[in-house]
Short mmCIF file of C-alpha atoms in Angstrom, two decimals:
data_model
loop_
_atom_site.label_atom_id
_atom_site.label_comp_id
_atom_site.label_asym_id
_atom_site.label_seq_id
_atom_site.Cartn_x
_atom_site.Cartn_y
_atom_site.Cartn_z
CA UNK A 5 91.09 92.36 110.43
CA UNK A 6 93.96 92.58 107.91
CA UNK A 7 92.91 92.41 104.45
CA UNK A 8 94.37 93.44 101.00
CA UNK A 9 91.55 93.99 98.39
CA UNK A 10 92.76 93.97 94.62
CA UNK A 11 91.23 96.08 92.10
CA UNK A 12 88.73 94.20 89.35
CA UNK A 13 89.48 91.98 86.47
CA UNK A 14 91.16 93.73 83.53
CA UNK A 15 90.80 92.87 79.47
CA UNK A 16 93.51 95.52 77.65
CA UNK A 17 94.79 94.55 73.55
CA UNK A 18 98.63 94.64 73.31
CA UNK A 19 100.58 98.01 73.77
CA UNK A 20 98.22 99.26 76.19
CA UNK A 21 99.19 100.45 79.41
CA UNK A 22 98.06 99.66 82.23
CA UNK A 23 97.98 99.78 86.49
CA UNK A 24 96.27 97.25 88.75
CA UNK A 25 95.95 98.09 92.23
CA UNK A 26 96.03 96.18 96.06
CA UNK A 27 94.86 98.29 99.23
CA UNK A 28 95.77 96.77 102.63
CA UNK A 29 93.53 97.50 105.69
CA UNK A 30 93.55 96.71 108.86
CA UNK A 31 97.52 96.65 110.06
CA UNK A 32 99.91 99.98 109.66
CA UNK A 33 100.41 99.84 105.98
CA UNK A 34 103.74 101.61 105.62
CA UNK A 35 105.14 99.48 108.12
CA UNK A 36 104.82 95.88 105.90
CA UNK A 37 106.23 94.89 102.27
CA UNK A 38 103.51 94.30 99.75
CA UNK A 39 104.77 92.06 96.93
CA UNK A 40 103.09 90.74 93.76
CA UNK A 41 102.89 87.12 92.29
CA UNK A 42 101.87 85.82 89.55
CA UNK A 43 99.57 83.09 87.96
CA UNK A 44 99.73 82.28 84.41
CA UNK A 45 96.74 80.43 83.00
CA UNK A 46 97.46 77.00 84.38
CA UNK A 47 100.70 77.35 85.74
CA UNK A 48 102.10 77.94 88.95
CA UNK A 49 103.00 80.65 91.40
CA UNK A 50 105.78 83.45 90.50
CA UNK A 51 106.90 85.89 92.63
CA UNK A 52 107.69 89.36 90.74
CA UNK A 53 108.69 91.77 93.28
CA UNK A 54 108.23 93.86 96.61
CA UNK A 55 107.83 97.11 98.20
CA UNK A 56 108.48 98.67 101.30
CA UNK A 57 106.11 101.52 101.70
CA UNK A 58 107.88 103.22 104.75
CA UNK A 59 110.51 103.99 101.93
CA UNK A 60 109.42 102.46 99.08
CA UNK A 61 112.79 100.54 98.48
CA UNK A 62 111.72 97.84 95.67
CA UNK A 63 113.29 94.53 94.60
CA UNK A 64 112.16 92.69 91.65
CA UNK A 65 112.77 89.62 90.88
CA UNK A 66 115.25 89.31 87.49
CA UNK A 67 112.47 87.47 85.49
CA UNK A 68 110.43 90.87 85.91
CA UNK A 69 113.05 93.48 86.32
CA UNK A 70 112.32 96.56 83.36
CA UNK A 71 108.76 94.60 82.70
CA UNK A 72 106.78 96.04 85.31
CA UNK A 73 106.70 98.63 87.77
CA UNK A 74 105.71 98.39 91.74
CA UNK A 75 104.81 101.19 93.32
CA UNK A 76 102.81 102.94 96.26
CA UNK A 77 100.89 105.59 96.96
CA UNK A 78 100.99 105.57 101.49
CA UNK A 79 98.38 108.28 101.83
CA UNK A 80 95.62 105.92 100.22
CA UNK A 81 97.33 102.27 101.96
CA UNK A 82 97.68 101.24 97.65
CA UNK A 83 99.70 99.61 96.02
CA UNK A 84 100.48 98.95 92.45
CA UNK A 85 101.42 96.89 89.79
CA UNK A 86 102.48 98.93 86.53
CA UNK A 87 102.99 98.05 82.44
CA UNK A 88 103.73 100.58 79.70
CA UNK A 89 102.99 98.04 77.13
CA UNK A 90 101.03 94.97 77.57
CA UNK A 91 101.96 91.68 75.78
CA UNK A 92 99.76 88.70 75.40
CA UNK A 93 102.12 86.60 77.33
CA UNK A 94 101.42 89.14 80.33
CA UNK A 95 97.88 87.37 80.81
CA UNK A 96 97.65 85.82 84.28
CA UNK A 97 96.53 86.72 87.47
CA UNK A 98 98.19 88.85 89.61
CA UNK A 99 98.32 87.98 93.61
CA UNK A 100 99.34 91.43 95.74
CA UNK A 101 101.00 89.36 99.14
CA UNK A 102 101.57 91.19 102.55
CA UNK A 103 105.25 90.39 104.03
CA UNK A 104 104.57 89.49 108.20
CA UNK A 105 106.62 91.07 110.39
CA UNK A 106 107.95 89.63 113.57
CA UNK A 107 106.72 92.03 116.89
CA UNK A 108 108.33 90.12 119.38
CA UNK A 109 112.11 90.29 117.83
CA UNK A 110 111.53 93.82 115.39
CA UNK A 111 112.37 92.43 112.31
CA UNK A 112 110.60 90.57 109.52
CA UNK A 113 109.47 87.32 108.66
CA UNK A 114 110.74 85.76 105.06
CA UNK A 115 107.01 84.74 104.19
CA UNK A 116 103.87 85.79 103.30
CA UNK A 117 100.88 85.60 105.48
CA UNK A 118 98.44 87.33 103.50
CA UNK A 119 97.05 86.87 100.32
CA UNK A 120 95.23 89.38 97.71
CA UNK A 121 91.99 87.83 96.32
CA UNK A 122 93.50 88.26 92.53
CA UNK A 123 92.93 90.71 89.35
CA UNK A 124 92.79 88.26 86.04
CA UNK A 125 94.30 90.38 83.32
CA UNK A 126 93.48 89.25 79.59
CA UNK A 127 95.73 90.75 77.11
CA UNK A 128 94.09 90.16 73.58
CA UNK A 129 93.75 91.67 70.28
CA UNK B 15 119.17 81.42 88.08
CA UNK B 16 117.53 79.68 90.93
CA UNK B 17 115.21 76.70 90.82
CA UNK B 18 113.21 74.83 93.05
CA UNK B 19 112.18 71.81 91.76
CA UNK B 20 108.80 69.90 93.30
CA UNK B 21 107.29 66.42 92.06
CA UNK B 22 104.72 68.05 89.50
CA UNK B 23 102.06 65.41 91.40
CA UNK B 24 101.19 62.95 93.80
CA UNK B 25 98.69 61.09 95.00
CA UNK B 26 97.98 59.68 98.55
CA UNK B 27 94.42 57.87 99.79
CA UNK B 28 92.26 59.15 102.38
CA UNK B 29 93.51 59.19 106.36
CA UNK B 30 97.46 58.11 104.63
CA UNK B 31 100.40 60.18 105.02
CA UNK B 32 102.06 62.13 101.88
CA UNK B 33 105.49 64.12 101.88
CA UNK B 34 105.91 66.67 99.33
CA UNK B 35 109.72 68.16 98.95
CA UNK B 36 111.50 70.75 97.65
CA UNK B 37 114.48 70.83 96.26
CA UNK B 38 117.69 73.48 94.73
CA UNK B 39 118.85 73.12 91.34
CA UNK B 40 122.09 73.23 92.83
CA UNK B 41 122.72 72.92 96.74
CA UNK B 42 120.88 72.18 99.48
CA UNK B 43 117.90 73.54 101.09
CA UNK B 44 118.36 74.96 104.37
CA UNK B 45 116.49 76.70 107.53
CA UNK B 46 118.53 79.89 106.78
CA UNK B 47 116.44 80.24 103.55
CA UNK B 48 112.95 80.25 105.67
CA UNK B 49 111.28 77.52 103.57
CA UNK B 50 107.38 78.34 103.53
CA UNK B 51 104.51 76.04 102.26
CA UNK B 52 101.65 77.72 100.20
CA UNK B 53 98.45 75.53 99.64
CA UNK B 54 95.73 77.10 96.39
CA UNK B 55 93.03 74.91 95.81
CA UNK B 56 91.06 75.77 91.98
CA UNK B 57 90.23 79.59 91.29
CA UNK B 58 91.01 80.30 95.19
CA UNK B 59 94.43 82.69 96.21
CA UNK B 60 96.99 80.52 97.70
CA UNK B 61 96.73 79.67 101.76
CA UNK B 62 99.61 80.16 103.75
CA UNK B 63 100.29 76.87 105.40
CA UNK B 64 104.44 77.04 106.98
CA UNK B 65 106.46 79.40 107.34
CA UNK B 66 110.43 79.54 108.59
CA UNK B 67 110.32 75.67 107.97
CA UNK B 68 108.16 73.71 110.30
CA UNK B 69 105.61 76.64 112.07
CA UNK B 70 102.33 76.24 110.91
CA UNK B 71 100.16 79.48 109.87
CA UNK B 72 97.28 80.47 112.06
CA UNK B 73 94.43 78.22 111.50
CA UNK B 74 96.33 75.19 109.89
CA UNK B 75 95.60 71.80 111.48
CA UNK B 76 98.60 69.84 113.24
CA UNK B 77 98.26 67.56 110.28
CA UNK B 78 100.34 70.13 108.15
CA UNK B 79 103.92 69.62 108.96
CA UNK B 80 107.30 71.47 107.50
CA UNK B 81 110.86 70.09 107.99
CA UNK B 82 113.90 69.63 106.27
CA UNK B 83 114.66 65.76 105.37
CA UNK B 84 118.44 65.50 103.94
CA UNK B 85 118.52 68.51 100.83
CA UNK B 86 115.15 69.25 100.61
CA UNK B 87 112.48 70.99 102.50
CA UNK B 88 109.48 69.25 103.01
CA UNK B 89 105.76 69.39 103.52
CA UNK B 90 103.89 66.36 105.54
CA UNK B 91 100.53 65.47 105.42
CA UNK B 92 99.14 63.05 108.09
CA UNK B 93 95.79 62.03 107.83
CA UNK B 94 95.29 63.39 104.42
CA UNK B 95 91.49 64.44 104.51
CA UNK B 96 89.70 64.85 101.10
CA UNK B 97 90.12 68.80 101.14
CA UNK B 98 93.83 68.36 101.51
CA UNK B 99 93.90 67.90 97.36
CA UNK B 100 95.26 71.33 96.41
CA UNK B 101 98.17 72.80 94.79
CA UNK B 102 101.17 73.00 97.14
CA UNK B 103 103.62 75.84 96.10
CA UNK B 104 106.79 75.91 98.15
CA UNK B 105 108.97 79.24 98.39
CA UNK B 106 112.53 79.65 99.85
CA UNK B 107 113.72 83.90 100.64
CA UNK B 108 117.04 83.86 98.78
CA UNK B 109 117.82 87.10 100.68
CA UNK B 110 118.42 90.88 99.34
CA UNK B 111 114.41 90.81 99.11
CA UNK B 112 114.00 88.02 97.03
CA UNK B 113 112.29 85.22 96.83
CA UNK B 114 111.91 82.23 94.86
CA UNK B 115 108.63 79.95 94.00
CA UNK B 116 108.94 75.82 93.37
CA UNK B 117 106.62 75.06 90.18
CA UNK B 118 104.13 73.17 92.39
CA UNK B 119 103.09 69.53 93.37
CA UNK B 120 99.19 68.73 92.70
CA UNK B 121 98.17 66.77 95.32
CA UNK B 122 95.49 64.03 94.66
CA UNK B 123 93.39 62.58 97.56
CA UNK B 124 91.49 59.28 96.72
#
């Protein structure tokens, strides 16, 4: 059974750094992206970037470009979302998302069919 | 930048039929941006519903259906059932690696 399991809730105060983490199971984990998305407190979905772990080639979206980092660690099927200095505004929750891949022609799917369970980070002094 | 604009809500009655879209700031919507549907009812992760326009997710029932209609992709419910009302989040792949979300469309069921 494919599953990603995110790492627990998070409260940090502003400037604080600090690493969340997603680790997929189930499926050859250096062979799918792993992307993150994320929830503001009663807003919607946005997505912030992706990874490949094979390589780890990343694309970020512009909104989050020099915000965060995404990275991997393939010898422990984890990956991670990364801030040097946490602002209030970065309070949401964070989704890690599992890019399919297509067997039948060898090439990927532009979706995501599965879905972290979510780490809430609260940034507060 | 890119946009994708949904209708922020809707509302359809029990056993009716809704269609959400989802539209481009500018241009059209198209099957060569793999439009997938995304469904997150309250403190759950989102669902995967669609995916590369109209093919429904493992598990979703046939009254879940994705197509294009004129600009804008769309999301059809037939025979909304009272666990239909959700968030809908729709996302187009932009290429490169990227991807785009829509803001959302609140569906209400009653």
């Amino acid at each position: 059974e494919v599953q990603l399991v995110q790492s627990g809730a998070e409260v940090k105060k502003p400037g604080e750094s600090l690493r969340i983490s997603c680790k997929g199971s189930g499926y050859g984990f250096t062979s799918y992206w792993i992307g993150w998305v994320r929830q503001m407190p009663g807003k919607g979905l946005e997505w912030m970037g992706v990874i490949y772990p094979g390589d780890f080639e990343t694309r970020y979206s512009p909104s989050f470009q020099g915000e965060v980092t995404i990275s991997v660690d393939e010898s422990i099927n984890t990956a991670y979302l990364q801030w040097n200095s946490l602002r209030a505004s970065d309070t949401a929750i964070y989704y890690c998302v599992r890019r399919d891949y297509d067997h039948l022609l060898g090439s990927y799917f532009h979706y995501f069919d599965y879905w972290g369970q979510g780490t809430p980070v609260t940034v507060s002094s | 930048q890119t946009v994708l604009t949904q209708e922020p809500s809707f509302s359809v009655s029990p056993g009716g039929t809704v269609t959400l879209t989802c539209g481009l700031s500018s241009g059209s919507v198209s099957s060569s941006q793999y439009p997938s549907w995304y469904q997150q009812t309250p403190g759950q992760a989102p669902r995967t519903l669609i995916y590369n326009t109209s093919t429904r997710s493992s598990g979703v029932p046939d009254r879940f259906s994705g197509s294009i209609l004129g600009k804008k992709a769309a999301l059809t419910i037939t025979g909304a059932q009272a666990d239909d009302e959700s968030d809908y989040y729709c996302v187009l792949y932009m290429g490169s690696g990227v991807w785009v979300f829509g803001g959302g469309t609140k569906l209400t069921v009653l």
